[in-house]
Amino acid sequence: MEYLVHGVVGFVCLATQISITLLYFTKVKTTSYTTSFENKLCRINSKTLAIEEWDVNELVKKQGFDNIHDHRSVVRDGVFYFTQTLGNHKAKLGVLDFNKRELLFKYEFESKNGGISSIQVSEERVFIHTQDNTLHIFEK
């Protein structure tokens, strides 16, 4: 596999002979996380470029998520915090632990909240801002 790394922080373009895949990632020390086609969560060793994939498609579909591909995601200590906004009635927060290979938490927002505007994660809390200008705070 050939690869191209562009100078924009948080963006990688991996090119193969067959097709080009654009991947967004969050860098954590020497490890980067990204999602790929059909709900695969990938952990990339930034030094060796080794890619470890976890197919979460069945797991997230059973929990009512359509996909994990949203630019509003954060990785902290091997835990992937992702959001889904597919219209007002489908805004959700999900938390996947890559090391344990399990869904730790799921939250479905009320339709009155609208879509998810942003996500921030601290050591102790998860902050979600929704379109109705509400800040939702979740304790870890």
PDB file of C-alpha atoms in Angstrom:
ATOM      1  CA  MET A   1       0.000   0.000   0.000  1.00  0.00           C
ATOM      2  CA  GLU A   2       1.237   3.457  -0.847  1.00  0.00           C
ATOM      3  CA  TYR A   3       0.441   6.282   1.521  1.00  0.00           C
ATOM      4  CA  LEU A   4       0.481  10.029   1.395  1.00  0.00           C
ATOM      5  CA  VAL A   5       0.463  12.168   4.507  1.00  0.00           C
ATOM      6  CA  HIS A   6      -0.576  15.758   3.913  1.00  0.00           C
ATOM      7  CA  GLY A   7       0.597  18.573   6.166  1.00  0.00           C
ATOM      8  CA  VAL A   8      -2.862  19.329   7.532  1.00  0.00           C
ATOM      9  CA  VAL A   9      -3.205  18.232  11.166  1.00  0.00           C
ATOM     10  CA  GLY A  10      -5.854  15.542  11.579  1.00  0.00           C
ATOM     11  CA  PHE A  11      -5.999  14.502   7.928  1.00  0.00           C
ATOM     12  CA  VAL A  12      -4.464  11.538   6.127  1.00  0.00           C
ATOM     13  CA  CYS A  13      -4.947  10.412   2.568  1.00  0.00           C
ATOM     14  CA  LEU A  14      -4.188   6.722   2.049  1.00  0.00           C
ATOM     15  CA  ALA A  15      -3.925   5.751  -1.605  1.00  0.00           C
ATOM     16  CA  THR A  16      -4.085   2.200  -2.896  1.00  0.00           C
ATOM     17  CA  GLN A  17      -3.711   0.985  -6.447  1.00  0.00           C
ATOM     18  CA  ILE A  18      -7.474   0.427  -6.706  1.00  0.00           C
ATOM     19  CA  SER A  19      -8.972   3.477  -5.008  1.00  0.00           C
ATOM     20  CA  ILE A  20      -8.294   6.464  -2.790  1.00  0.00           C
ATOM     21  CA  THR A  21      -9.712   6.579   0.722  1.00  0.00           C
ATOM     22  CA  LEU A  22      -9.786   9.768   2.765  1.00  0.00           C
ATOM     23  CA  LEU A  23      -9.529   9.216   6.482  1.00  0.00           C
ATOM     24  CA  TYR A  24      -9.954  11.674   9.327  1.00  0.00           C
ATOM     25  CA  PHE A  25      -8.208  10.904  12.585  1.00  0.00           C
ATOM     26  CA  THR A  26      -7.452  12.178  16.049  1.00  0.00           C
ATOM     27  CA  LYS A  27      -3.785  11.883  17.012  1.00  0.00           C
ATOM     28  CA  VAL A  28      -2.944  10.543  20.458  1.00  0.00           C
ATOM     29  CA  LYS A  29       0.831  10.320  21.168  1.00  0.00           C
ATOM     30  CA  THR A  30       2.139   7.796  18.610  1.00  0.00           C
ATOM     31  CA  THR A  31      -1.294   6.377  17.909  1.00  0.00           C
ATOM     32  CA  SER A  32      -3.946   7.756  15.594  1.00  0.00           C
ATOM     33  CA  TYR A  33      -7.553   6.654  15.331  1.00  0.00           C
ATOM     34  CA  THR A  34      -9.815   6.830  12.309  1.00  0.00           C
ATOM     35  CA  THR A  35     -12.900   5.231  10.859  1.00  0.00           C
ATOM     36  CA  SER A  36     -13.123   3.442   7.556  1.00  0.00           C
ATOM     37  CA  PHE A  37     -15.853   2.094   5.323  1.00  0.00           C
ATOM     38  CA  GLU A  38     -18.715   0.137   6.918  1.00  0.00           C
ATOM     39  CA  ASN A  39     -18.066   1.152  10.527  1.00  0.00           C
ATOM     40  CA  LYS A  40     -14.539  -0.021  11.093  1.00  0.00           C
ATOM     41  CA  LEU A  41     -12.588   1.738  13.809  1.00  0.00           C
ATOM     42  CA  CYS A  42      -8.876   1.799  13.039  1.00  0.00           C
ATOM     43  CA  ARG A  43      -5.895   2.373  15.280  1.00  0.00           C
ATOM     44  CA  ILE A  44      -2.767   3.452  13.416  1.00  0.00           C
ATOM     45  CA  ASN A  45       0.726   3.330  14.860  1.00  0.00           C
ATOM     46  CA  SER A  46       2.148   6.642  13.659  1.00  0.00           C
ATOM     47  CA  LYS A  47       5.730   5.360  13.726  1.00  0.00           C
ATOM     48  CA  THR A  48       5.320   2.019  11.944  1.00  0.00           C
ATOM     49  CA  LEU A  49       2.052   2.831  10.091  1.00  0.00           C
ATOM     50  CA  ALA A  50       0.669  -0.534  11.248  1.00  0.00           C
ATOM     51  CA  ILE A  51      -3.138  -0.478  11.145  1.00  0.00           C
ATOM     52  CA  GLU A  52      -5.293  -2.436  13.574  1.00  0.00           C
ATOM     53  CA  GLU A  53      -8.981  -2.636  12.584  1.00  0.00           C
ATOM     54  CA  TRP A  54     -12.014  -3.314  14.745  1.00  0.00           C
ATOM     55  CA  ASP A  55     -15.226  -3.981  12.839  1.00  0.00           C
ATOM     56  CA  VAL A  56     -17.922  -2.384  15.013  1.00  0.00           C
ATOM     57  CA  ASN A  57     -20.682  -2.465  12.383  1.00  0.00           C
ATOM     58  CA  GLU A  58     -22.825  -5.181  13.975  1.00  0.00           C
ATOM     59  CA  LEU A  59     -22.289  -3.799  17.485  1.00  0.00           C
ATOM     60  CA  VAL A  60     -23.326  -0.231  16.660  1.00  0.00           C
ATOM     61  CA  LYS A  61     -26.219  -1.269  14.386  1.00  0.00           C
ATOM     62  CA  LYS A  62     -27.693  -3.373  17.233  1.00  0.00           C
ATOM     63  CA  GLN A  63     -27.554  -0.252  19.424  1.00  0.00           C
ATOM     64  CA  GLY A  64     -29.441   1.897  16.907  1.00  0.00           C
ATOM     65  CA  PHE A  65     -26.534   3.755  15.307  1.00  0.00           C
ATOM     66  CA  ASP A  66     -26.373   4.021  11.537  1.00  0.00           C
ATOM     67  CA  ASN A  67     -22.660   4.816  11.457  1.00  0.00           C
ATOM     68  CA  ILE A  68     -19.661   6.071  13.418  1.00  0.00           C
ATOM     69  CA  HIS A  69     -18.396   8.332  10.615  1.00  0.00           C
ATOM     70  CA  ASP A  70     -18.860  11.840  11.912  1.00  0.00           C
ATOM     71  CA  HIS A  71     -16.275  14.580  12.146  1.00  0.00           C
ATOM     72  CA  ARG A  72     -17.507  15.240  15.690  1.00  0.00           C
ATOM     73  CA  SER A  73     -15.458  12.570  17.447  1.00  0.00           C
ATOM     74  CA  VAL A  74     -12.718  12.477  20.071  1.00  0.00           C
ATOM     75  CA  VAL A  75     -10.274   9.823  21.281  1.00  0.00           C
ATOM     76  CA  ARG A  76      -8.972   9.844  24.830  1.00  0.00           C
ATOM     77  CA  ASP A  77      -6.959   6.997  26.397  1.00  0.00           C
ATOM     78  CA  GLY A  78      -8.012   4.481  23.741  1.00  0.00           C
ATOM     79  CA  VAL A  79     -11.691   5.364  24.085  1.00  0.00           C
ATOM     80  CA  PHE A  80     -13.505   6.640  20.988  1.00  0.00           C
ATOM     81  CA  TYR A  81     -16.304   9.160  21.635  1.00  0.00           C
ATOM     82  CA  PHE A  82     -18.459   9.599  18.538  1.00  0.00           C
ATOM     83  CA  THR A  83     -21.675  11.330  17.609  1.00  0.00           C
ATOM     84  CA  GLN A  84     -24.338  10.698  15.038  1.00  0.00           C
ATOM     85  CA  THR A  85     -26.517  13.457  13.655  1.00  0.00           C
ATOM     86  CA  LEU A  86     -28.859  12.260  10.925  1.00  0.00           C
ATOM     87  CA  GLY A  87     -31.718  14.678  11.398  1.00  0.00           C
ATOM     88  CA  ASN A  88     -33.253  15.822  14.639  1.00  0.00           C
ATOM     89  CA  HIS A  89     -34.625  12.443  15.649  1.00  0.00           C
ATOM     90  CA  LYS A  90     -31.369  10.515  15.302  1.00  0.00           C
ATOM     91  CA  ALA A  91     -28.788  12.553  17.272  1.00  0.00           C
ATOM     92  CA  LYS A  92     -26.768  10.175  19.463  1.00  0.00           C
ATOM     93  CA  LEU A  93     -23.565   9.854  21.464  1.00  0.00           C
ATOM     94  CA  GLY A  94     -21.623   6.594  21.572  1.00  0.00           C
ATOM     95  CA  VAL A  95     -18.484   5.575  23.439  1.00  0.00           C
ATOM     96  CA  LEU A  96     -16.351   2.658  22.223  1.00  0.00           C
ATOM     97  CA  ASP A  97     -13.388   1.201  24.116  1.00  0.00           C
ATOM     98  CA  PHE A  98     -10.881  -0.033  21.519  1.00  0.00           C
ATOM     99  CA  ASN A  99      -8.884  -2.091  24.052  1.00  0.00           C
ATOM    100  CA  LYS A 100     -11.891  -3.849  25.622  1.00  0.00           C
ATOM    101  CA  ARG A 101     -13.719  -4.033  22.266  1.00  0.00           C
ATOM    102  CA  GLU A 102     -17.042  -2.936  23.724  1.00  0.00           C
ATOM    103  CA  LEU A 103     -19.599  -0.139  23.642  1.00  0.00           C
ATOM    104  CA  LEU A 104     -19.313   1.597  27.006  1.00  0.00           C
ATOM    105  CA  PHE A 105     -22.104   4.133  26.695  1.00  0.00           C
ATOM    106  CA  LYS A 106     -24.935   5.248  24.420  1.00  0.00           C
ATOM    107  CA  TYR A 107     -27.191   8.263  24.701  1.00  0.00           C
ATOM    108  CA  GLU A 108     -30.043   9.323  22.430  1.00  0.00           C
ATOM    109  CA  PHE A 109     -30.861  13.023  22.424  1.00  0.00           C
ATOM    110  CA  GLU A 110     -34.437  14.290  22.352  1.00  0.00           C
ATOM    111  CA  SER A 111     -35.605  15.601  18.999  1.00  0.00           C
ATOM    112  CA  LYS A 112     -36.125  19.056  20.590  1.00  0.00           C
ATOM    113  CA  ASN A 113     -32.321  19.242  21.042  1.00  0.00           C
ATOM    114  CA  GLY A 114     -31.744  19.099  17.295  1.00  0.00           C
ATOM    115  CA  GLY A 115     -28.439  17.916  15.894  1.00  0.00           C
ATOM    116  CA  ILE A 116     -25.091  17.827  17.650  1.00  0.00           C
ATOM    117  CA  SER A 117     -22.919  20.888  17.127  1.00  0.00           C
ATOM    118  CA  SER A 118     -19.733  19.871  18.954  1.00  0.00           C
ATOM    119  CA  ILE A 119     -18.139  17.449  21.406  1.00  0.00           C
ATOM    120  CA  GLN A 120     -15.327  17.940  23.923  1.00  0.00           C
ATOM    121  CA  VAL A 121     -13.923  15.355  26.324  1.00  0.00           C
ATOM    122  CA  SER A 122     -12.014  16.046  29.530  1.00  0.00           C
ATOM    123  CA  GLU A 123     -10.598  13.586  32.024  1.00  0.00           C
ATOM    124  CA  GLU A 124     -13.850  13.488  33.978  1.00  0.00           C
ATOM    125  CA  ARG A 125     -16.606  14.733  31.653  1.00  0.00           C
ATOM    126  CA  VAL A 126     -18.013  14.688  28.136  1.00  0.00           C
ATOM    127  CA  PHE A 127     -19.505  17.946  26.838  1.00  0.00           C
ATOM    128  CA  ILE A 128     -21.985  17.944  23.956  1.00  0.00           C
ATOM    129  CA  HIS A 129     -23.441  21.138  22.504  1.00  0.00           C
ATOM    130  CA  THR A 130     -26.680  20.702  20.553  1.00  0.00           C
ATOM    131  CA  GLN A 131     -28.425  22.940  18.020  1.00  0.00           C
ATOM    132  CA  ASP A 132     -30.941  24.217  20.570  1.00  0.00           C
ATOM    133  CA  ASN A 133     -27.995  25.884  22.339  1.00  0.00           C
ATOM    134  CA  THR A 134     -27.969  23.384  25.218  1.00  0.00           C
ATOM    135  CA  LEU A 135     -24.736  22.130  26.749  1.00  0.00           C
ATOM    136  CA  HIS A 136     -25.111  18.506  27.856  1.00  0.00           C
ATOM    137  CA  ILE A 137     -22.546  17.347  30.439  1.00  0.00           C
ATOM    138  CA  PHE A 138     -21.954  13.645  31.056  1.00  0.00           C
ATOM    139  CA  GLU A 139     -19.880  12.381  33.999  1.00  0.00           C
ATOM    140  CA  LYS A 140     -17.512   9.530  33.193  1.00  0.00           C
TER     141      LYS A 140
END
